[in-house]
Short mmCIF file of C-alpha atoms (C1' of nucleotides) in Angstrom, two decimals:
data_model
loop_
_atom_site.label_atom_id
_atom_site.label_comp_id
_atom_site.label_asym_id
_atom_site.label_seq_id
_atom_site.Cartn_x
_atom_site.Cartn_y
_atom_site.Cartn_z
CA UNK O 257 0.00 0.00 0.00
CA UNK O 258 2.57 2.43 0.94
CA UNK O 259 5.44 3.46 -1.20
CA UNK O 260 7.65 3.27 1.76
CA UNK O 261 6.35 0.89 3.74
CA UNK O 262 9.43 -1.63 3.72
CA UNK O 263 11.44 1.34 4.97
CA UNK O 264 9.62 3.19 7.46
CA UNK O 265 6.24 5.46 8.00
CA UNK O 266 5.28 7.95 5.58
CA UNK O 267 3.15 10.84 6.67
CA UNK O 268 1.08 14.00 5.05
CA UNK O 269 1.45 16.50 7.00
CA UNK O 270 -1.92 19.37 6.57
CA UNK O 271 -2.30 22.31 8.82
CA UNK O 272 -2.64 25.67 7.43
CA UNK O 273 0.37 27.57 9.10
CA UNK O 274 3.84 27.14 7.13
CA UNK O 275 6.52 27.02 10.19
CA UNK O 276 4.22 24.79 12.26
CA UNK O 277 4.22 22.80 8.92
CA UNK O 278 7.87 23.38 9.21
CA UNK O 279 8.44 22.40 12.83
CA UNK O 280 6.28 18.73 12.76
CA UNK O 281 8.16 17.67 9.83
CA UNK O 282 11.77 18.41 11.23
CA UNK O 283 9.92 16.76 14.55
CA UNK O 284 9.03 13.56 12.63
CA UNK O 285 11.85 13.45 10.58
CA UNK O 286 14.17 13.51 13.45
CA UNK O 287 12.41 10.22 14.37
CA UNK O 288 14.45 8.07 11.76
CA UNK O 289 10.95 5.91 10.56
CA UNK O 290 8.85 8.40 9.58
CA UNK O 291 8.86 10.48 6.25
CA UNK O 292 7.14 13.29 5.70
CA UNK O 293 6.15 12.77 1.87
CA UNK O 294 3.47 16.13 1.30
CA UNK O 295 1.94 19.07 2.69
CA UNK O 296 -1.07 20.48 2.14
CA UNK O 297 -2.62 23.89 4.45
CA UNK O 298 -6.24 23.31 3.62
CA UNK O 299 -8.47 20.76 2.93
CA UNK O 300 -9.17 20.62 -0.91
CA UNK O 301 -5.28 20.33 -1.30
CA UNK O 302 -5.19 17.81 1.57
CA UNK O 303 -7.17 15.68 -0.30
CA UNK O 304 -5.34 16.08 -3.88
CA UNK O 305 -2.08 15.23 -1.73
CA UNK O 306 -3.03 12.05 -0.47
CA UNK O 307 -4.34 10.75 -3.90
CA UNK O 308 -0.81 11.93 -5.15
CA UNK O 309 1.55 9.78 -2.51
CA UNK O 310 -0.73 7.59 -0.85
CA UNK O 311 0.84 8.03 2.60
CA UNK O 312 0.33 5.79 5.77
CA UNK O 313 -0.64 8.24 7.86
CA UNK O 314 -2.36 11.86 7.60
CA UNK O 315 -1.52 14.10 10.31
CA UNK O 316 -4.08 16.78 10.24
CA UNK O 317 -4.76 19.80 12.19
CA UNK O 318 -8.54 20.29 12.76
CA UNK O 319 -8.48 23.94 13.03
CA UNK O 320 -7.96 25.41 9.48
CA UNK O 321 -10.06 27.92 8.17
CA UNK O 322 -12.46 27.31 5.36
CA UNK O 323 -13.78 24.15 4.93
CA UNK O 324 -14.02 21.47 7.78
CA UNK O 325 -11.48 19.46 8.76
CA UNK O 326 -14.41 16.96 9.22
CA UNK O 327 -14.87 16.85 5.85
CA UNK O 328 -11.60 16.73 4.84
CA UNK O 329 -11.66 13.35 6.64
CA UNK O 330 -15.06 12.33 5.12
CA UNK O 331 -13.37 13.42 1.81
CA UNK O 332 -10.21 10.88 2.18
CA UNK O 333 -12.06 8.60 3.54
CA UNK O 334 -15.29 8.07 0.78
CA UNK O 335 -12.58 7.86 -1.14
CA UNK O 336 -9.91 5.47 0.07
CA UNK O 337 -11.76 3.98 3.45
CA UNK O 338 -8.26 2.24 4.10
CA UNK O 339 -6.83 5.66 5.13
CA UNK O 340 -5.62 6.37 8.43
CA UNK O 341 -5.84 9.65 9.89
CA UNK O 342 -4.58 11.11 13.21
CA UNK O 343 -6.40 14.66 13.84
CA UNK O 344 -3.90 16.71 15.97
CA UNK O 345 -5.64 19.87 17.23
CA UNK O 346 -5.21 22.00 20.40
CA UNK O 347 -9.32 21.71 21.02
CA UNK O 348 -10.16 19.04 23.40
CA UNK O 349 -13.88 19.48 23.28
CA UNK O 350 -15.52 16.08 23.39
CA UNK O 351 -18.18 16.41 20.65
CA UNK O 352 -15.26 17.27 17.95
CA UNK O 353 -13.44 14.49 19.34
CA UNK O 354 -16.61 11.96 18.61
CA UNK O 355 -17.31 13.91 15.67
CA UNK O 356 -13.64 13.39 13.92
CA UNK O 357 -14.08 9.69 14.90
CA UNK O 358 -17.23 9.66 13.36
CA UNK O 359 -16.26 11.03 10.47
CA UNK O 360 -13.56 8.07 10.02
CA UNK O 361 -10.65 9.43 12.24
CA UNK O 362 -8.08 7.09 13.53
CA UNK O 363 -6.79 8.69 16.07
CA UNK O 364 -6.77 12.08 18.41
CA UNK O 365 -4.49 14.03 19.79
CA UNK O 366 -4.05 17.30 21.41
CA UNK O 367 -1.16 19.74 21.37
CA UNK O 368 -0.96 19.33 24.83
CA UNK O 369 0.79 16.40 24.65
CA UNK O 370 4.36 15.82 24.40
CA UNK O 371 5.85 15.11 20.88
CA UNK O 372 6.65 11.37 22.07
CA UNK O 373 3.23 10.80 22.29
CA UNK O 374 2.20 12.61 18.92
CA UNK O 375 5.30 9.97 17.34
CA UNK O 376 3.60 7.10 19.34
CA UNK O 377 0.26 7.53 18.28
CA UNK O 378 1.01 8.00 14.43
CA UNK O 379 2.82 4.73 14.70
CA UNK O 380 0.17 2.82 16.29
CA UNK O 381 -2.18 4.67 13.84
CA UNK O 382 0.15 3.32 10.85
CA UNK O 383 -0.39 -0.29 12.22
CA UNK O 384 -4.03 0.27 11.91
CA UNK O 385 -4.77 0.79 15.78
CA UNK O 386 -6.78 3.46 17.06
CA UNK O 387 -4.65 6.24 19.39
CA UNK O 388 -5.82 8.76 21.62
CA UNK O 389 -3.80 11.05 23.91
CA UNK O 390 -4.05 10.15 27.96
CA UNK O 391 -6.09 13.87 28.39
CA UNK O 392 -8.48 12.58 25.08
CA UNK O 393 -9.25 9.26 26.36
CA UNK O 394 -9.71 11.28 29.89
CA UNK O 395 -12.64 13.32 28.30
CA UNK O 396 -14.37 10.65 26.23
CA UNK O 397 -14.69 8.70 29.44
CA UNK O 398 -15.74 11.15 31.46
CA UNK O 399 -17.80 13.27 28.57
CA UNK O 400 -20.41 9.83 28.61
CA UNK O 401 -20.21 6.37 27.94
CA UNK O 402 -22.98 6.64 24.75
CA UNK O 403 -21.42 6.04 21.38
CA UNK O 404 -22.86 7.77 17.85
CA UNK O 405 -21.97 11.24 16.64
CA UNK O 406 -23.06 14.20 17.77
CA UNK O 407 -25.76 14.83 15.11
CA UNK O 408 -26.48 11.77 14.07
CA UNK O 409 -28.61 11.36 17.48
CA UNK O 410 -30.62 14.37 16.72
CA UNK O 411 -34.13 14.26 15.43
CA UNK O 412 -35.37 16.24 12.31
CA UNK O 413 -36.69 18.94 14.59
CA UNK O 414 -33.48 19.41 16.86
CA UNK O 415 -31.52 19.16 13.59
CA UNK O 416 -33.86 22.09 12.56
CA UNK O 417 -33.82 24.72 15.86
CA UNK O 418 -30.36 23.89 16.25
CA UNK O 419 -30.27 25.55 12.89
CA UNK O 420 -32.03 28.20 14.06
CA UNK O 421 -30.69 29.06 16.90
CA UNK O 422 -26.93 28.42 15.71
CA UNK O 423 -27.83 30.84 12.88
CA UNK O 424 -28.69 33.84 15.62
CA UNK O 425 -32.19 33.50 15.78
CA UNK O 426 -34.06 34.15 19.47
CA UNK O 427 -35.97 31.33 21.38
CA UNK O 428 -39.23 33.72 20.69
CA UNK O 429 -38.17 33.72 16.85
CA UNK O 430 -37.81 29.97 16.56
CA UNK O 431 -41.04 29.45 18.17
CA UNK O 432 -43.10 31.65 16.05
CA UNK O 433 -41.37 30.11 12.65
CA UNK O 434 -41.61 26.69 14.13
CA UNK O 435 -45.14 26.93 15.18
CA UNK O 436 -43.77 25.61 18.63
CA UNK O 437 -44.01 27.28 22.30
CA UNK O 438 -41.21 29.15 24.05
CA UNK O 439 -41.17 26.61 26.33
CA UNK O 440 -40.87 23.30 23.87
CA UNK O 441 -37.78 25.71 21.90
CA UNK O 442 -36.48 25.48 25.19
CA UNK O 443 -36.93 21.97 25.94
CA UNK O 444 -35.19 21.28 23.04
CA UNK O 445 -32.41 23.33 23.41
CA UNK O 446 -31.43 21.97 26.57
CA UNK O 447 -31.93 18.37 25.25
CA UNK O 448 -29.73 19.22 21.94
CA UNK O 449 -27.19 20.15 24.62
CA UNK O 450 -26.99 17.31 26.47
CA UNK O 451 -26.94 15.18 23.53
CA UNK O 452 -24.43 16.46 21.68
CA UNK O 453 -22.75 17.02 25.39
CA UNK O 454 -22.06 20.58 24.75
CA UNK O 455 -21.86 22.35 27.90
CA UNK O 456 -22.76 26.36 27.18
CA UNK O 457 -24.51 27.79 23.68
CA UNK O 458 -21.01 28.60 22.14
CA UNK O 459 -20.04 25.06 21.71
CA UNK O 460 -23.97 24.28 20.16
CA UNK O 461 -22.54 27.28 17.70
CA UNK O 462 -19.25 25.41 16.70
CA UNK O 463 -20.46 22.08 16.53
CA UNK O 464 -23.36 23.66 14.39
CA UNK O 465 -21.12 24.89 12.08
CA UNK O 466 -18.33 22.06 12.24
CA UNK O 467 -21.00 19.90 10.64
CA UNK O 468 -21.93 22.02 8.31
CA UNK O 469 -25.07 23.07 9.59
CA UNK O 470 -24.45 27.13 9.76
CA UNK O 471 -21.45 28.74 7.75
CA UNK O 472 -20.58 32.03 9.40
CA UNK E 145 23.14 42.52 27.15
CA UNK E 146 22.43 39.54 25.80
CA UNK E 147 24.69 36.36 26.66
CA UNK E 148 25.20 35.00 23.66
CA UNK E 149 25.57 38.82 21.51
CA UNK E 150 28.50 38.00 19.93
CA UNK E 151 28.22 34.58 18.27
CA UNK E 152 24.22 34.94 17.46
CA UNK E 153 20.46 35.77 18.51
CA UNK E 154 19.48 34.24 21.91
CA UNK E 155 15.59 33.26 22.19
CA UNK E 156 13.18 32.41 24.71
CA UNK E 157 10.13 30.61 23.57
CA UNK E 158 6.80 30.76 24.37
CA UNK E 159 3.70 28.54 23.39
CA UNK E 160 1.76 26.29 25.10
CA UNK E 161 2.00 22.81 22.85
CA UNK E 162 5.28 21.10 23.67
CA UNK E 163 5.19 19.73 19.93
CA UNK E 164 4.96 23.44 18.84
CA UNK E 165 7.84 24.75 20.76
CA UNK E 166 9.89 21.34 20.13
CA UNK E 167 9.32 22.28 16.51
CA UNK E 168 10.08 25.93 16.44
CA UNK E 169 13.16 25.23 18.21
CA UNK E 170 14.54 22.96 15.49
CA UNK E 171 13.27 25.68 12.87
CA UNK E 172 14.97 28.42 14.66
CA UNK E 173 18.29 26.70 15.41
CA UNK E 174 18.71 25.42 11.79
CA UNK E 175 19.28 29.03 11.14
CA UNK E 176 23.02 29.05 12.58
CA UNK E 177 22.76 32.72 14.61
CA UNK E 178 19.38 31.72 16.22
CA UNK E 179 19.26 29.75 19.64
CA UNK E 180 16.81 29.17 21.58
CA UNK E 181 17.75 29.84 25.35
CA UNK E 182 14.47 28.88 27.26
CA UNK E 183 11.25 27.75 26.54
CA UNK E 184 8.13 28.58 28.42
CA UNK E 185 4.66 27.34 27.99
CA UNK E 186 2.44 30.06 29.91
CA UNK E 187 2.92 33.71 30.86
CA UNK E 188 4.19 32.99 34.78
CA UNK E 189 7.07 31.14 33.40
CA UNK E 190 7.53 33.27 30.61
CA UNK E 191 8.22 35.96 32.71
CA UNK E 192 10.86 33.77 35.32
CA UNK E 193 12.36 32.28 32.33
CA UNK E 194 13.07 35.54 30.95
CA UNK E 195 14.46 37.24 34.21
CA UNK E 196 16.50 33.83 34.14
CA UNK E 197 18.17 33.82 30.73
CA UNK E 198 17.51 37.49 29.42
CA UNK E 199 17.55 36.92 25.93
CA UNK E 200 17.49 39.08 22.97
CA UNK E 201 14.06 38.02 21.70
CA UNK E 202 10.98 36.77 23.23
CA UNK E 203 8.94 34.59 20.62
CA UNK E 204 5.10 35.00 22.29
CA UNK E 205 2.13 33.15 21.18
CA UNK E 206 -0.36 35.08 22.69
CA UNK E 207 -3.22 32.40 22.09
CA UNK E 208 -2.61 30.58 25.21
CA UNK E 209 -5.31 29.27 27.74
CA UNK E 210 -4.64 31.27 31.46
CA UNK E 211 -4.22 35.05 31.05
CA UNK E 212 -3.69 37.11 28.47
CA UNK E 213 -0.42 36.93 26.21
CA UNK E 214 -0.87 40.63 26.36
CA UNK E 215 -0.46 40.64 30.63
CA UNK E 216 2.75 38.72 29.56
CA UNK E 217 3.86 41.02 27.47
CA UNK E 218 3.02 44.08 30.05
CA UNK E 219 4.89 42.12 32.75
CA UNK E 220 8.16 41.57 31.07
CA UNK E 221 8.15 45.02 29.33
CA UNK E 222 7.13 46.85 33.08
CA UNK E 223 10.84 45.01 34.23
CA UNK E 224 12.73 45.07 31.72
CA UNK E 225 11.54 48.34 28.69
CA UNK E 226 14.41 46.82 26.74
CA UNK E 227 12.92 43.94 26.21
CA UNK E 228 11.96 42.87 22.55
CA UNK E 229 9.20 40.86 22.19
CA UNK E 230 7.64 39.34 19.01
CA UNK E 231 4.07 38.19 18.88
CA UNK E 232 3.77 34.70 16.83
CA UNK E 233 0.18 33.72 16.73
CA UNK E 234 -2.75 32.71 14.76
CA UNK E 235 -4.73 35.67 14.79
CA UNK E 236 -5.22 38.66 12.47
CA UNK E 237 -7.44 40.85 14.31
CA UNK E 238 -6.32 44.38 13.90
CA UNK E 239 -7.33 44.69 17.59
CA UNK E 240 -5.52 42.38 19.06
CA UNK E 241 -2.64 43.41 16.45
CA UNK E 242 -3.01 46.96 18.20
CA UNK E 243 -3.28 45.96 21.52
CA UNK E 244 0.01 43.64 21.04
CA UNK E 245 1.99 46.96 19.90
CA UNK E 246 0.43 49.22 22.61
CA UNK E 247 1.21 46.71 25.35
CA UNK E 248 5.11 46.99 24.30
CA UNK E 249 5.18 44.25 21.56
CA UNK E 250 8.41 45.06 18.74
CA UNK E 251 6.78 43.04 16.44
CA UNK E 252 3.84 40.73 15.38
CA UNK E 253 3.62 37.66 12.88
CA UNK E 254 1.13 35.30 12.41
CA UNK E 255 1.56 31.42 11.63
CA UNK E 256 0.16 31.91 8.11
CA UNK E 257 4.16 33.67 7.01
CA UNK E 258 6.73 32.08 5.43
CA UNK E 259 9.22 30.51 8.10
CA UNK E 260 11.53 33.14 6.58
CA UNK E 261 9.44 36.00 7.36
CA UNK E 262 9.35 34.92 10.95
CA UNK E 263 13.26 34.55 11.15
CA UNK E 264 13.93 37.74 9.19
CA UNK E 265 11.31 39.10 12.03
CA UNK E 266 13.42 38.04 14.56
CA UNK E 267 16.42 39.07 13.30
CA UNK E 268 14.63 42.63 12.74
CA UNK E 269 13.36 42.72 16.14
CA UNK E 270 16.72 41.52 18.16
CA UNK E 271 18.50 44.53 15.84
CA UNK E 272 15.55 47.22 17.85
CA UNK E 273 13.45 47.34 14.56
CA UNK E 274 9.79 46.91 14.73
CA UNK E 275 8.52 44.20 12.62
CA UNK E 276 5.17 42.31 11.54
CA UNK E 277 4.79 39.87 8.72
CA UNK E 278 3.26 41.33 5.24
CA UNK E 279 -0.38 40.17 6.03
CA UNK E 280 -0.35 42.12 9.00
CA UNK E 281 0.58 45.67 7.54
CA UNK E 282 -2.16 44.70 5.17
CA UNK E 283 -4.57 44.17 7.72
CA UNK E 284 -3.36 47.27 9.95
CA UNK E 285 -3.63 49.45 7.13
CA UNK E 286 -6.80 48.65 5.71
CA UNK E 287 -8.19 48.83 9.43
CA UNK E 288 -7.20 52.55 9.69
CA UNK E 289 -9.24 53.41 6.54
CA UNK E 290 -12.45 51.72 7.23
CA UNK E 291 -14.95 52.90 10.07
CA UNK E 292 -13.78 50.13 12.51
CA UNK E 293 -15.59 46.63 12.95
CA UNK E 294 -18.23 45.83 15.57
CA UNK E 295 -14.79 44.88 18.13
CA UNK E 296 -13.41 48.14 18.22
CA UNK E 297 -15.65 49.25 20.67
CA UNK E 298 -14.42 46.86 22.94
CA UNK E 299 -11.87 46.66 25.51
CA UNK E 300 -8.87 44.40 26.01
CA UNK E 301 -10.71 43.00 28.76
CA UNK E 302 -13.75 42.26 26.54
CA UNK E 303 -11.93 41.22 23.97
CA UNK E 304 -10.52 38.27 26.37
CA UNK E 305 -13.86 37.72 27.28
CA UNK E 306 -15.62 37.12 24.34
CA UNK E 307 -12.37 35.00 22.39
CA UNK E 308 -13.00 32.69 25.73
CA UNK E 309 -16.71 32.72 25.48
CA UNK E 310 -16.69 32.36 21.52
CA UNK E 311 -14.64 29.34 22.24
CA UNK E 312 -16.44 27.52 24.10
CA UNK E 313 -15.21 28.03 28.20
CA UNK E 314 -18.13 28.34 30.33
CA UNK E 315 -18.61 31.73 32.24
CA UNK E 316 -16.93 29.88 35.35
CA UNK E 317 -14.04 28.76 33.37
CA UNK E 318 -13.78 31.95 32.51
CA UNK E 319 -13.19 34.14 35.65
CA UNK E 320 -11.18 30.90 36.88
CA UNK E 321 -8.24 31.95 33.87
CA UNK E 322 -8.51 35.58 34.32
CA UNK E 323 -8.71 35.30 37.94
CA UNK E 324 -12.14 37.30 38.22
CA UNK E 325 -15.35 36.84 39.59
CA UNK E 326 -18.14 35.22 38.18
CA UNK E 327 -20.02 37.87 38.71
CA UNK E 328 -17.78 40.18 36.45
CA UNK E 329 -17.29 38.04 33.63
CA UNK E 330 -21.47 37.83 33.99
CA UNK E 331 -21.50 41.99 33.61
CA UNK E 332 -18.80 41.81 30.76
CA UNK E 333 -20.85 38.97 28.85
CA UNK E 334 -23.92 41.46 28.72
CA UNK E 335 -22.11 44.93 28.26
CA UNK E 336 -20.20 43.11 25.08
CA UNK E 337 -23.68 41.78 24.08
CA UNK E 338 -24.66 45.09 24.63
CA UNK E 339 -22.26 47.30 22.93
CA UNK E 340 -21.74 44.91 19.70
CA UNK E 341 -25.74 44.63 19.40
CA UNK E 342 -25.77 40.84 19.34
CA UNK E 343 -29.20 39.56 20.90
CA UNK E 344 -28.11 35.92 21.80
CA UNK E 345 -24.91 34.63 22.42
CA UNK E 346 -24.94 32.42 18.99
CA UNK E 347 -24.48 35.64 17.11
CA UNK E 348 -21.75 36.83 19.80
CA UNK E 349 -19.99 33.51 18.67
CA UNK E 350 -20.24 34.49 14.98
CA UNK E 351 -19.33 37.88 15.45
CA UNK E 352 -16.09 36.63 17.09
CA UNK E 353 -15.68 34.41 14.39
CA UNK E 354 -16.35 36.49 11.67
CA UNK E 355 -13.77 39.01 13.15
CA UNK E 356 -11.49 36.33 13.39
CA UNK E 357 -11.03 36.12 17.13
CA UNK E 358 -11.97 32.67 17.13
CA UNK E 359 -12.06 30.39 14.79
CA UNK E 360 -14.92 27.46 13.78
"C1'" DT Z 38 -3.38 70.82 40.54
"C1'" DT Z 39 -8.07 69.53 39.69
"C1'" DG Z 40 -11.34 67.40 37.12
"C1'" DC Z 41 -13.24 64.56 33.70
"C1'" DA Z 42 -13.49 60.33 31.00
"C1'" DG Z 43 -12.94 55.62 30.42
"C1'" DC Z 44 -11.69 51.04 31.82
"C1'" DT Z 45 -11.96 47.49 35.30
"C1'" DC Z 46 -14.13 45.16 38.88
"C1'" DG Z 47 -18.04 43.62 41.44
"C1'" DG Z 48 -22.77 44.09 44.39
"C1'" DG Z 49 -27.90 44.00 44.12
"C1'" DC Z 50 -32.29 42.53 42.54
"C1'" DA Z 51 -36.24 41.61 39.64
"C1'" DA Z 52 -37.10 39.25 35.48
"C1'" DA Z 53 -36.02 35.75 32.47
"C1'" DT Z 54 -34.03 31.51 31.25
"C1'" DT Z 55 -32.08 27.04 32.04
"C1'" DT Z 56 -32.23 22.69 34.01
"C1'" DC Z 57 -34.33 18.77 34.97
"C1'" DC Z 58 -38.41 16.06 35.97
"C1'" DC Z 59 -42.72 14.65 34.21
"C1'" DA Z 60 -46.94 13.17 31.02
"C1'" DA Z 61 -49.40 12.45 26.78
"C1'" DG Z 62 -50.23 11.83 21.85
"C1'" DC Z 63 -48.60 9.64 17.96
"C1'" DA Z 64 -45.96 6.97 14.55
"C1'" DG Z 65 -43.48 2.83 13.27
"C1'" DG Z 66 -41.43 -1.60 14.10
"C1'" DA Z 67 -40.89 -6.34 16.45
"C1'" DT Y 266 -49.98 -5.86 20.82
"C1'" DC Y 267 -46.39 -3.64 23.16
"C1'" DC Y 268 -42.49 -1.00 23.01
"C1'" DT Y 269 -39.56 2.56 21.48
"C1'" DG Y 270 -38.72 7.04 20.05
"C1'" DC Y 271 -40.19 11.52 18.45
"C1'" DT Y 272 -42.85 15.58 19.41
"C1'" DT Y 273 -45.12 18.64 22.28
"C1'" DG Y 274 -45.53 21.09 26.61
"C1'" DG Y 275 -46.21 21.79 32.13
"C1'" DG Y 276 -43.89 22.63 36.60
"C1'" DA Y 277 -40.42 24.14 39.90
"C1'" DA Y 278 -35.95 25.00 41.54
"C1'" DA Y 279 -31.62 26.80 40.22
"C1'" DT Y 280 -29.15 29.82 37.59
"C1'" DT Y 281 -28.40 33.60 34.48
"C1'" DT Y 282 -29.62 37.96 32.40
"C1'" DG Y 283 -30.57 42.77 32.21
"C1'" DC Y 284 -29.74 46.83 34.07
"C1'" DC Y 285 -28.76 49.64 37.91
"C1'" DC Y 286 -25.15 51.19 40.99
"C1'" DG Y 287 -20.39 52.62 43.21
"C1'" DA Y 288 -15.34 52.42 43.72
"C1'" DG Y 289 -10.57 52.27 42.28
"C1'" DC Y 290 -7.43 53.28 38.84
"C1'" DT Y 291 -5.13 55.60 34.73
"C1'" DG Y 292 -4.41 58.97 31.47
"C1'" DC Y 293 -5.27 63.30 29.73
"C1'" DA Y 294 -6.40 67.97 29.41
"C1'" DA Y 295 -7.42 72.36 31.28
#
DNA sequence: TTGCAGCTCGGGCAAATTTCCCAAGCAGGA
DNA sequence: TCCTGCTTGGGAAATTTGCCCGAGCTGCAA
């Protein structure tokens, strides 16, 4: 599968800023078995770039700007479901955590964690093993112990206020479009929350428009 | 005053991911006249590590959890005025851009530069020059000709306030990092609600995002 | 020097909202 | 049929919001 498989682990590397770029790959490289074979600093390119070299491992940084870096993931992976791909952000918010694996993640890490741990986990990830970082694993257990995606476990009509209210709208304006009262909107707003785990209104707004839902 | 004046540039970096700093360091110190002296991973430290080793340049990211990069910068500058310190960080906000400068900052680059903008930075800031990377000046100059964005009316303190709200923390998260009452960050949540106009917090979140002060 | 303006920080308190618990109607599947 | 899950809302305690206030501090200008 990989073009350097007999000789060690070959890895694109896709985050949007050029010297962090920079520093992972002299990081890696330093590491003797693993070979940083493309870049890529958004997630179109990201894609083009794997197709290209074909690498064992993607090491991607959730936070670019512009598209999702959940779709980059659903992008690679639709298309080549063998792919294994480490996300490597600094958030540590539980439902992007579920959500990446979701999408078809192998493995999560923060930038918390100490670059011996990044190295370990993109090896296990090349052996096909799922990795998470100690403070990861630490939140997933503790976030809840219910599987599925965030939004997949939404109904039609919390898909649709969370809409709403992710796009700006009042409680009083969903109502009246929705036909609903104040107090179902609200119902449902605190159920979406504790669904999708989100603990305050600003992480309903991210997740929202991680998954497409809003653009802002 | 530096230790290391006559054989090169002497650097103390600061950034909260260990994988970051581990590769900045190899970045900078392929460069021959750059070393990094001390690294530092939140603005306490930053501020003994500096006292500690002196060095010619401070490399800040000010996107770090706990206070404010910019109460960093204030604290080493207040001890030491000859201190030269050069903001590194994702953001582009013309606020926070301003704010850096006004707090003392020589110079400002974001992560989107060239890894040869950032060095030439350095260089440019160890020498006493001011410096920020080309997207910067773009952004500071086309800030003084328009009529100023919904965040200008703010405050450095709201500013801190509503990144940290915008991302996510939780209003008792919050005043735990900034070392304030609940209670405060409460009356800062409405007068920034108040003074941009937003009516719910989702559209505070989009503001913020749409400013670039946080990012989706 | 005085004074004003603006930022920062928090108290107070009524009004509103959130957080949970609950029930009931209804659809679809085993 | 029963059971599950979605939808819709009531109720009540806990919390937050909205808006008022004062106090300390800094910088600036008269």
């Amino acid at each position: 599968m990989s073009e350097v498989a007999a000789t060690g682990i070959s890895v694109l590397l896709v985050d949007d800023h050029p010297i962090v770029r920079q520093g992972y790959r002299r990081v890696l490289e330093s590491q003797g078995d693993l070979h940083v074979v493309a870049e890529a600093d958004n997630a179109a390119d990201a894609y083009s770039a794997f197709k290209a070299h074909n690498p064992d491992v993607v090491l991607l940084d959730i936070s670019m700007p512009g598209a999702s870096g959940l779709e980059a993931i659903r992008n690679i992976r639709a298309r080549s479901p063998r792919a294994r791909i480490l996300v490597f952000t600094m958030h540590n918010e539980a439902v992007l955590v579920k959500a990446a694996f979701s999408a078809g993640a192998s493995g999560f890490v923060t930038k918390s964690s100490e670059p011996s741990a990044v190295v370990t986990a993109i090896r296990a990830v090349a052996r096909g093993e799922r990795a998470m970082s100690d403070d990861i694993a630490h939140i997933l257990a503790e976030d809840s112990l219910s599987a599925g995606s965030a939004l997949d476990q939404l109904g039609e009509r919390e898909i649709e206020i969370l809409r709403q209210f992710a796009g700006g709208a009042t409680t009083e304006q969903i109502a009246t479009h929705l036909n609903l009262s104040v107090k179902t909107v609200q119902n449902y707003h605190y159920l979406i929350k504790t669904k999708t785990g989100a603990r305050t209104d600003a992480q309903l707004v991210r997740l929202a428009a991680s998954c497409g839902l809003t653009r802002i």
